[in-house]
Amino acid sequence: MYQTVVTLPPYPRGFHLITDAIDNAVAASGITTGLAHLFLKHTSASLCINENADPTVRKDMERFFSDVADAKPYYVHTYEGDDDMPAHIKSVMLGTSLTIPVTNGRLNLGTWQGIYLGEHRDHGGSRKIVVTVY
Amino acid sequence: MYQTVVTLPPYPRGFHLITDAIDNAVAASGITTGLAHLFLKHTSASLCINENADPTVRKDMERFFSDVADAKPYYVHTYEGDDDMPAHIKSVMLGTSLTIPVTNGRLNLGTWQGIYLGEHRDHGGSRKIVVTVY
Amino acid sequence: MYQTVVTLPPYPRGFHLITDAIDNAVAASGITTGLAHLFLKHTSASLCINENADPTVRKDMERFFSDVADAKPYYVHTYEGDDDMPAHIKSVMLGTSLTIPVTNGRLNLGTWQGIYLGEHRDHGGSRKIVVTVY
């Protein structure tokens, strides 16, 4: 078992491809067959897997989740800003953890699959992911 | 590998912090570094991770998911009560399984992260979680 | 550790029980106690766990997720068809990966739990799941 922490640079609000950063951490483990577990240590961002080619997919996702979860008149938890409670909602809808097969020392993703960081705050800052390969 | 079952007391409908019950099960495993897998054996409740400090976050989550999923005129599966089909929807949106890193014999959560049970029935009763530490 | 690929036949759009196909792959592993990890290598379908008995639950889920995610006027990623961007959204809302306890050589699911394939394209074709038992 190999465990490391990947520290991402600050990203603007939206969905961002981070496959390469994770694949590098997996390659550094030296483990050729197994599973990689990713765990994002935050409550206002998310991890998911989706289409890695057309950036309009990521833009449409940002529009969709903001349309669904932003600016509800019944939110009470608003003292950290208008983007905070929607960020918590998006984080639980999308999740903060992924487990991906490792084959031949690399992430065994489908052809069109990439790993997304969902940054749901306007100014979320740097995010940390615990990567465990086993 | 260590496997046990955590039996939760009945909770009212809503989101509830259960971090301590899970952390105790992890500590009992004697495993210091690895992963903990939680599996909720129910289809009308959920597990997720979010903000552990302000209870208004959990109340806003209950309001949001009920706003999104309750009382759709097209639901056909209604014979178990008005809260049943929305509970199934919330369960798949939020998920019934979590995998969390274990470090120094404890759950390696972020500062603001807690484990939530989402109880989506009005009277869900006791819920069981299979905890596997490895 | 045992790893195999389950290739599913094409399914129509909607939610479908695939528990038996996965349970057979787990039984073939010869592993009696542990965890089974399922990973769907696609970005327009999903895996989740829910009620295994009444088919109206699966029909209501299809109605709900299509109601929530279909035909948004702001979608830009539309050149692969009207069902494509909604399929990506449903895939990230529901997820493409599951981890399930294995006990006595079988999936340790609750009485009412079954594994669903969510087919979110109108003509999605065959889907592949990497199954890892450990």
Tab-separated table of C-alpha atoms in Angstrom:
chain	number	residue	atom	x	y	z
A	1	MET	CA	0.000	0.000	0.000
A	2	TYR	CA	1.247	3.443	-0.971
A	3	GLN	CA	-0.244	6.693	0.316
A	4	THR	CA	0.540	10.246	-0.712
A	5	VAL	CA	-1.112	13.661	-0.796
A	6	VAL	CA	-1.616	15.568	-4.047
A	7	THR	CA	-1.908	19.322	-3.483
A	8	LEU	CA	-3.722	21.058	-6.323
A	9	PRO	CA	-3.207	24.713	-7.224
A	10	PRO	CA	-6.209	27.034	-6.725
A	11	TYR	CA	-8.758	26.611	-9.527
A	12	PRO	CA	-11.552	28.997	-10.484
A	13	ARG	CA	-15.134	27.902	-9.818
A	14	GLY	CA	-16.137	25.139	-12.251
A	15	PHE	CA	-15.037	21.659	-13.321
A	16	HIS	CA	-11.388	20.963	-14.148
A	17	LEU	CA	-9.521	17.930	-15.538
A	18	ILE	CA	-6.912	16.673	-13.033
A	19	THR	CA	-6.254	13.209	-14.513
A	20	ASP	CA	-2.544	13.827	-15.154
A	21	ALA	CA	-1.773	14.891	-11.571
A	22	ILE	CA	-3.436	11.730	-10.231
A	23	ASP	CA	-1.884	9.425	-12.837
A	24	ASN	CA	1.564	10.726	-11.879
A	25	ALA	CA	0.915	9.942	-8.214
A	26	VAL	CA	-0.212	6.417	-9.182
A	27	ALA	CA	2.878	5.872	-11.362
A	28	ALA	CA	5.109	6.995	-8.461
A	29	SER	CA	3.634	4.227	-6.290
A	30	GLY	CA	5.340	1.516	-8.372
A	31	ILE	CA	2.191	-0.605	-8.008
A	32	THR	CA	1.210	-2.195	-11.335
A	33	THR	CA	-2.132	-3.895	-10.605
A	34	GLY	CA	-4.671	-2.851	-8.011
A	35	LEU	CA	-6.874	0.052	-7.099
A	36	ALA	CA	-6.307	3.756	-6.551
A	37	HIS	CA	-8.463	5.544	-3.987
A	38	LEU	CA	-8.789	9.337	-4.074
A	39	PHE	CA	-10.139	11.280	-1.117
A	40	LEU	CA	-10.728	15.022	-1.259
A	41	LYS	CA	-10.440	16.565	2.222
A	42	HIS	CA	-12.931	19.383	1.680
A	43	THR	CA	-16.677	19.975	1.947
A	44	SER	CA	-17.215	22.563	-0.786
A	45	ALA	CA	-15.529	20.819	-3.728
A	46	SER	CA	-15.979	17.398	-5.346
A	47	LEU	CA	-14.415	14.617	-7.413
A	48	CYS	CA	-16.120	12.853	-10.295
A	49	ILE	CA	-15.321	11.130	-13.583
A	50	ASN	CA	-16.636	12.275	-16.925
A	51	GLU	CA	-15.912	13.185	-20.541
A	52	ASN	CA	-12.307	14.250	-21.054
A	53	ALA	CA	-12.421	15.765	-24.545
A	54	ASP	CA	-14.879	18.606	-25.097
A	55	PRO	CA	-14.559	21.481	-22.573
A	56	THR	CA	-18.207	22.439	-23.176
A	57	VAL	CA	-19.210	19.362	-21.125
A	58	ARG	CA	-17.486	20.860	-18.093
A	59	LYS	CA	-19.065	24.260	-18.719
A	60	ASP	CA	-22.543	22.722	-19.090
A	61	MET	CA	-22.003	20.834	-15.812
A	62	GLU	CA	-21.186	24.065	-14.005
A	63	ARG	CA	-24.327	25.677	-15.458
A	64	PHE	CA	-26.488	22.687	-14.545
A	65	PHE	CA	-25.385	22.268	-10.924
A	66	SER	CA	-25.545	26.010	-10.276
A	67	ASP	CA	-29.027	26.106	-11.824
A	68	VAL	CA	-30.153	23.263	-9.542
A	69	ALA	CA	-28.545	24.298	-6.248
A	70	ASP	CA	-27.858	28.053	-6.150
A	71	ALA	CA	-29.829	30.794	-4.419
A	72	LYS	CA	-32.564	28.821	-2.694
A	73	PRO	CA	-34.695	31.193	-0.612
A	74	TYR	CA	-34.803	28.652	2.246
A	75	TYR	CA	-31.032	28.438	2.833
A	76	VAL	CA	-30.156	29.495	6.389
A	77	HIS	CA	-26.407	28.745	6.283
A	78	THR	CA	-25.451	31.900	4.363
A	79	TYR	CA	-22.927	33.741	6.545
A	80	GLU	CA	-19.940	32.399	4.565
A	81	GLY	CA	-21.330	33.836	1.311
A	82	ASP	CA	-23.912	33.011	-1.328
A	83	ASP	CA	-21.653	30.380	-2.879
A	84	ASP	CA	-21.133	28.384	0.350
A	85	MET	CA	-24.311	26.383	0.971
A	86	PRO	CA	-24.672	25.563	-2.773
A	87	ALA	CA	-21.054	24.343	-2.647
A	88	HIS	CA	-21.889	21.951	0.214
A	89	ILE	CA	-24.886	20.635	-1.761
A	90	LYS	CA	-22.840	20.090	-4.932
A	91	SER	CA	-20.134	18.358	-2.887
A	92	VAL	CA	-22.561	15.728	-1.553
A	93	MET	CA	-24.368	15.298	-4.890
A	94	LEU	CA	-21.099	14.591	-6.711
A	95	GLY	CA	-19.042	13.061	-3.895
A	96	THR	CA	-15.514	13.531	-2.576
A	97	SER	CA	-14.068	10.074	-3.134
A	98	LEU	CA	-13.258	7.844	-6.136
A	99	THR	CA	-11.852	4.333	-6.503
A	100	ILE	CA	-10.315	3.507	-9.896
A	101	PRO	CA	-8.662	0.289	-11.139
A	102	VAL	CA	-4.901	0.395	-11.758
A	103	THR	CA	-3.558	-1.777	-14.575
A	104	ASN	CA	0.035	-1.824	-15.852
A	105	GLY	CA	0.886	0.916	-13.372
A	106	ARG	CA	-1.627	3.444	-14.742
A	107	LEU	CA	-5.240	4.412	-14.071
A	108	ASN	CA	-7.456	2.041	-16.069
A	109	LEU	CA	-9.969	4.614	-17.291
A	110	GLY	CA	-12.246	4.314	-20.305
A	111	THR	CA	-11.193	6.121	-23.498
A	112	TRP	CA	-13.388	9.119	-22.783
A	113	GLN	CA	-13.050	9.206	-19.006
A	114	GLY	CA	-11.155	11.916	-17.133
A	115	ILE	CA	-11.039	12.864	-13.444
A	116	TYR	CA	-12.738	16.164	-12.625
A	117	LEU	CA	-12.184	18.426	-9.672
A	118	GLY	CA	-15.424	20.295	-9.054
A	119	GLU	CA	-14.492	23.611	-7.464
A	120	HIS	CA	-17.756	24.957	-6.049
A	121	ARG	CA	-16.541	28.069	-4.212
A	122	ASP	CA	-15.845	31.365	-5.972
A	123	HIS	CA	-12.393	31.445	-4.305
A	124	GLY	CA	-11.787	27.924	-2.992
A	125	GLY	CA	-8.000	28.076	-2.785
A	126	SER	CA	-5.709	25.060	-2.930
A	127	ARG	CA	-7.294	21.604	-2.472
A	128	LYS	CA	-5.717	18.416	-1.089
A	129	ILE	CA	-6.378	14.834	-2.241
A	130	VAL	CA	-5.185	11.782	-0.287
A	131	VAL	CA	-4.200	9.152	-2.884
A	132	THR	CA	-3.944	5.545	-1.689
A	133	VAL	CA	-2.767	2.842	-4.130
A	134	TYR	CA	-3.022	-0.808	-3.061
B	1	MET	CA	-8.882	-7.074	7.174
B	2	TYR	CA	-11.429	-6.397	9.898
B	3	GLN	CA	-15.187	-6.388	9.360
B	4	THR	CA	-17.924	-5.399	11.770
B	5	VAL	CA	-21.497	-4.103	11.709
B	6	VAL	CA	-22.466	-0.794	13.308
B	7	THR	CA	-26.133	-0.662	14.253
B	8	LEU	CA	-27.442	2.883	14.524
B	9	PRO	CA	-30.398	3.900	16.698
B	10	PRO	CA	-33.489	5.210	14.873
B	11	TYR	CA	-33.008	8.798	13.691
B	12	PRO	CA	-35.685	11.275	12.647
B	13	ARG	CA	-35.858	12.267	8.986
B	14	GLY	CA	-32.906	14.499	8.073
B	15	PHE	CA	-29.101	14.458	8.112
B	16	HIS	CA	-27.212	13.353	11.241
B	17	LEU	CA	-23.522	13.278	12.219
B	18	ILE	CA	-22.360	9.699	12.915
B	19	THR	CA	-18.580	10.233	12.767
B	20	ASP	CA	-17.951	9.086	16.348
B	21	ALA	CA	-19.732	5.734	15.962
B	22	ILE	CA	-17.673	4.970	12.843
B	23	ASP	CA	-14.393	6.191	14.301
B	24	ASN	CA	-14.903	3.905	17.299
B	25	ALA	CA	-15.395	0.909	14.999
B	26	VAL	CA	-12.214	1.839	13.113
B	27	ALA	CA	-10.233	2.201	16.366
B	28	ALA	CA	-11.482	-1.244	17.483
B	29	SER	CA	-9.962	-2.789	14.346
B	30	GLY	CA	-6.418	-2.143	15.579
B	31	ILE	CA	-5.434	-1.202	12.014
B	32	THR	CA	-3.297	1.942	11.948
B	33	THR	CA	-2.865	2.686	8.228
B	34	GLY	CA	-5.261	1.756	5.460
B	35	LEU	CA	-8.801	2.389	4.317
B	36	ALA	CA	-12.207	2.116	5.950
B	37	HIS	CA	-15.180	1.139	3.805
B	38	LEU	CA	-18.731	1.857	4.993
B	39	PHE	CA	-21.733	0.178	3.402
B	40	LEU	CA	-25.279	1.066	4.373
B	41	LYS	CA	-27.601	-1.896	3.779
B	42	HIS	CA	-30.711	0.129	2.994
B	43	THR	CA	-32.373	1.748	-0.023
B	44	SER	CA	-34.110	4.722	1.605
B	45	ALA	CA	-31.213	6.242	3.535
B	46	SER	CA	-27.734	7.423	2.527
B	47	LEU	CA	-24.163	8.115	3.634
B	48	CYS	CA	-22.178	11.207	2.695
B	49	ILE	CA	-19.440	13.468	4.028
B	50	ASN	CA	-19.889	17.161	4.703
B	51	GLU	CA	-19.499	20.069	7.100
B	52	ASN	CA	-19.334	18.939	10.732
B	53	ALA	CA	-19.752	22.225	12.611
B	54	ASP	CA	-22.886	24.237	11.861
B	55	PRO	CA	-26.165	22.267	12.192
B	56	THR	CA	-27.857	24.644	9.743
B	57	VAL	CA	-25.910	22.952	6.926
B	58	ARG	CA	-27.670	19.685	7.696
B	59	LYS	CA	-31.055	21.413	7.905
B	60	ASP	CA	-30.487	23.193	4.574
B	61	MET	CA	-29.544	19.848	2.999
B	62	GLU	CA	-32.810	18.312	4.165
B	63	ARG	CA	-34.721	21.274	2.736
B	64	PHE	CA	-32.836	21.123	-0.569
B	65	PHE	CA	-33.188	17.395	-1.252
B	66	SER	CA	-36.843	17.390	-0.244
B	67	ASP	CA	-37.451	20.412	-2.481
B	68	VAL	CA	-35.813	18.599	-5.411
B	69	ALA	CA	-37.257	15.110	-5.014
B	70	ASP	CA	-40.542	15.177	-3.070
B	71	ALA	CA	-44.098	14.954	-4.401
B	72	LYS	CA	-43.524	14.506	-8.106
B	73	PRO	CA	-46.882	14.012	-9.842
B	74	TYR	CA	-45.402	11.257	-12.047
B	75	TYR	CA	-44.345	8.920	-9.201
B	76	VAL	CA	-46.090	5.552	-9.503
B	77	HIS	CA	-44.331	3.771	-6.597
B	78	THR	CA	-46.426	5.374	-3.859
B	79	TYR	CA	-48.049	2.513	-1.936
B	80	GLU	CA	-45.431	2.628	0.867
B	81	GLY	CA	-46.199	6.306	1.555
B	82	ASP	CA	-45.384	9.724	0.133
B	83	ASP	CA	-41.905	9.646	1.664
B	84	ASP	CA	-40.860	6.347	0.060
B	85	MET	CA	-40.074	7.073	-3.598
B	86	PRO	CA	-38.359	10.387	-2.703
B	87	ALA	CA	-36.279	8.393	-0.184
B	88	HIS	CA	-35.116	6.004	-2.934
B	89	ILE	CA	-34.174	8.980	-5.140
B	90	LYS	CA	-32.221	10.684	-2.358
B	91	SER	CA	-30.461	7.395	-1.570
B	92	VAL	CA	-29.100	7.053	-5.130
B	93	MET	CA	-28.256	10.752	-5.448
B	94	LEU	CA	-26.186	10.677	-2.253
B	95	GLY	CA	-25.009	7.065	-2.246
B	96	THR	CA	-24.839	4.294	0.354
B	97	SER	CA	-21.115	3.655	0.494
B	98	LEU	CA	-17.981	5.598	1.523
B	99	THR	CA	-14.275	4.790	1.526
B	100	ILE	CA	-12.119	6.895	3.870
B	101	PRO	CA	-8.352	6.795	4.547
B	102	VAL	CA	-7.231	5.543	7.965
B	103	THR	CA	-4.062	7.073	9.418
B	104	ASN	CA	-2.663	6.479	12.930
B	105	GLY	CA	-5.656	4.258	13.649
B	106	ARG	CA	-8.273	6.988	13.051
B	107	LEU	CA	-10.357	8.225	10.124
B	108	ASN	CA	-8.211	10.711	8.186
B	109	LEU	CA	-10.925	13.309	7.559
B	110	GLY	CA	-10.427	16.975	6.754
B	111	THR	CA	-10.876	19.480	9.601
B	112	TRP	CA	-14.445	20.302	8.585
B	113	GLN	CA	-15.497	16.854	7.399
B	114	GLY	CA	-17.992	14.676	9.230
B	115	ILE	CA	-19.893	11.535	8.212
B	116	TYR	CA	-23.618	12.058	7.692
B	117	LEU	CA	-26.398	9.530	7.808
B	118	GLY	CA	-29.171	10.762	5.552
B	119	GLU	CA	-32.424	9.368	6.953
B	120	HIS	CA	-34.947	9.866	4.167
B	121	ARG	CA	-37.995	8.097	5.605
B	122	ASP	CA	-40.328	9.706	8.116
B	123	HIS	CA	-39.943	6.625	10.350
B	124	GLY	CA	-36.912	4.741	9.039
B	125	GLY	CA	-36.058	2.773	12.158
B	126	SER	CA	-32.632	1.419	13.012
B	127	ARG	CA	-30.036	1.322	10.186
B	128	LYS	CA	-27.056	-1.036	9.769
B	129	ILE	CA	-23.632	-0.183	8.328
B	130	VAL	CA	-21.057	-2.837	7.398
B	131	VAL	CA	-17.623	-1.392	8.275
B	132	THR	CA	-14.572	-3.009	6.662
B	133	VAL	CA	-11.083	-1.786	7.597
B	134	TYR	CA	-8.090	-3.040	5.588
C	1	MET	CA	-6.897	-9.962	-5.791
C	2	TYR	CA	-9.023	-11.023	-8.753
C	3	GLN	CA	-9.905	-8.753	-11.664
C	4	THR	CA	-12.248	-9.416	-14.566
C	5	VAL	CA	-14.393	-7.495	-17.034
C	6	VAL	CA	-18.163	-8.010	-17.239
C	7	THR	CA	-19.560	-7.043	-20.639
C	8	LEU	CA	-23.254	-6.221	-20.490
C	9	PRO	CA	-25.618	-6.561	-23.450
C	10	PRO	CA	-27.126	-3.318	-24.792
C	11	TYR	CA	-29.962	-2.085	-22.594
C	12	PRO	CA	-32.679	0.432	-23.467
C	13	ARG	CA	-32.575	3.820	-21.766
C	14	GLY	CA	-33.556	3.487	-18.096
C	15	PHE	CA	-32.489	1.630	-14.962
C	16	HIS	CA	-31.838	-2.130	-15.049
C	17	LEU	CA	-31.037	-4.758	-12.394
C	18	ILE	CA	-27.643	-6.378	-13.052
C	19	THR	CA	-27.047	-7.977	-9.635
C	20	ASP	CA	-26.842	-11.540	-10.983
C	21	ALA	CA	-24.147	-10.764	-13.571
C	22	ILE	CA	-21.991	-9.150	-10.887
C	23	ASP	CA	-22.639	-11.826	-8.276
C	24	ASN	CA	-21.524	-14.483	-10.778
C	25	ALA	CA	-18.257	-12.622	-11.380
C	26	VAL	CA	-17.699	-12.394	-7.610
C	27	ALA	CA	-18.417	-16.118	-7.126
C	28	ALA	CA	-15.908	-16.925	-9.915
C	29	SER	CA	-13.176	-15.122	-7.958
C	30	GLY	CA	-13.142	-17.809	-5.273
C	31	ILE	CA	-12.721	-15.053	-2.657
C	32	THR	CA	-14.986	-15.604	0.347
C	33	THR	CA	-14.486	-12.481	2.496
C	34	GLY	CA	-13.519	-9.033	1.275
C	35	LEU	CA	-14.746	-6.303	-1.001
C	36	ALA	CA	-15.904	-6.146	-4.611
C	37	HIS	CA	-15.206	-2.972	-6.596
C	38	LEU	CA	-17.175	-2.225	-9.774
C	39	PHE	CA	-15.996	0.376	-12.256
C	40	LEU	CA	-18.079	1.333	-15.291
C	41	LYS	CA	-15.817	2.588	-18.086
C	42	HIS	CA	-18.320	5.033	-19.611
C	43	THR	CA	-19.392	8.658	-19.165
C	44	SER	CA	-23.067	8.439	-20.167
C	45	ALA	CA	-24.227	5.555	-17.947
C	46	SER	CA	-24.057	4.926	-14.191
C	47	LEU	CA	-24.027	2.351	-11.399
C	48	CYS	CA	-26.063	2.609	-8.212
C	49	ILE	CA	-27.772	0.430	-5.607
C	50	ASN	CA	-31.474	0.534	-4.887
C	51	GLU	CA	-34.710	-1.367	-4.419
C	52	ASN	CA	-34.663	-4.740	-6.182
C	53	ALA	CA	-38.316	-5.743	-6.065
C	54	ASP	CA	-40.829	-3.352	-7.613
C	55	PRO	CA	-40.033	-2.330	-11.217
C	56	THR	CA	-41.983	0.913	-10.755
C	57	VAL	CA	-39.084	2.221	-8.615
C	58	ARG	CA	-36.770	1.971	-11.632
C	59	LYS	CA	-39.354	3.623	-13.888
C	60	ASP	CA	-39.883	6.478	-11.413
C	61	MET	CA	-36.105	6.973	-11.233
C	62	GLU	CA	-35.910	7.312	-15.015
C	63	ARG	CA	-38.760	9.847	-14.930
C	64	PHE	CA	-37.153	11.803	-12.078
C	65	PHE	CA	-33.623	12.090	-13.488
C	66	SER	CA	-34.922	12.965	-16.959
C	67	ASP	CA	-37.213	15.582	-15.429
C	68	VAL	CA	-34.270	17.119	-13.559
C	69	ALA	CA	-31.574	17.012	-16.238
C	70	ASP	CA	-33.098	16.893	-19.737
C	71	ALA	CA	-33.490	19.723	-22.256
C	72	LYS	CA	-31.859	22.620	-20.446
C	73	PRO	CA	-31.835	25.675	-22.742
C	74	TYR	CA	-28.283	26.519	-21.646
C	75	TYR	CA	-26.642	23.245	-22.787
C	76	VAL	CA	-23.942	23.909	-25.384
C	77	HIS	CA	-22.649	20.331	-25.768
C	78	THR	CA	-25.491	19.145	-28.021
C	79	TYR	CA	-23.858	17.868	-31.214
C	80	GLU	CA	-24.051	14.211	-30.113
C	81	GLY	CA	-27.828	14.444	-29.630
C	82	ASP	CA	-30.340	15.724	-27.109
C	83	ASP	CA	-29.762	12.727	-24.846
C	84	ASP	CA	-25.981	13.207	-24.570
C	85	MET	CA	-25.386	16.104	-22.175
C	86	PRO	CA	-28.219	14.930	-19.847
C	87	ALA	CA	-26.529	11.492	-19.872
C	88	HIS	CA	-23.231	13.027	-18.708
C	89	ILE	CA	-25.067	14.868	-15.910
C	90	LYS	CA	-26.895	11.732	-14.760
C	91	SER	CA	-23.621	9.787	-14.834
C	92	VAL	CA	-21.912	12.186	-12.387
C	93	MET	CA	-24.989	12.529	-10.169
C	94	LEU	CA	-25.266	8.757	-9.754
C	95	GLY	CA	-21.619	7.734	-10.155
C	96	THR	CA	-19.779	5.038	-12.088
C	97	SER	CA	-18.211	3.057	-9.273
C	98	LEU	CA	-19.418	0.915	-6.353
C	99	THR	CA	-17.654	-0.966	-3.556
C	100	ILE	CA	-19.665	-3.755	-1.904
C	101	PRO	CA	-18.729	-6.143	0.928
C	102	VAL	CA	-18.252	-9.820	0.016
C	103	THR	CA	-19.206	-12.394	2.650
C	104	ASN	CA	-19.285	-16.175	2.170
C	105	GLY	CA	-18.280	-15.663	-1.457
C	106	ARG	CA	-21.305	-13.547	-2.368
C	107	LEU	CA	-22.197	-9.866	-2.456
C	108	ASN	CA	-23.332	-8.874	1.042
C	109	LEU	CA	-26.293	-6.715	0.007
C	110	GLY	CA	-29.293	-5.797	2.130
C	111	THR	CA	-32.515	-7.718	1.573
C	112	TRP	CA	-33.956	-5.057	-0.713
C	113	GLN	CA	-30.755	-3.941	-2.410
C	114	GLY	CA	-29.963	-4.629	-6.048
C	115	ILE	CA	-27.307	-3.227	-8.398
C	116	TYR	CA	-28.665	-0.938	-11.113
C	117	LEU	CA	-27.131	-0.045	-14.429
C	118	GLY	CA	-28.386	3.409	-15.369
C	119	GLU	CA	-28.396	3.567	-19.178
C	120	HIS	CA	-28.755	7.266	-19.967
C	121	ARG	CA	-28.364	7.244	-23.763
C	122	ASP	CA	-31.216	6.368	-26.116
C	123	HIS	CA	-28.912	3.854	-27.843
C	124	GLY	CA	-25.978	3.333	-25.486
C	125	GLY	CA	-24.833	-0.067	-26.775
C	126	SER	CA	-22.891	-2.607	-24.755
C	127	ARG	CA	-21.288	-1.416	-21.494
C	128	LYS	CA	-18.181	-2.770	-19.732
C	129	ILE	CA	-17.613	-3.049	-15.967
C	130	VAL	CA	-14.199	-3.803	-14.436
C	131	VAL	CA	-14.835	-6.018	-11.392
C	132	THR	CA	-12.044	-6.268	-8.794
C	133	VAL	CA	-12.473	-8.605	-5.797
C	134	TYR	CA	-9.922	-8.404	-2.986
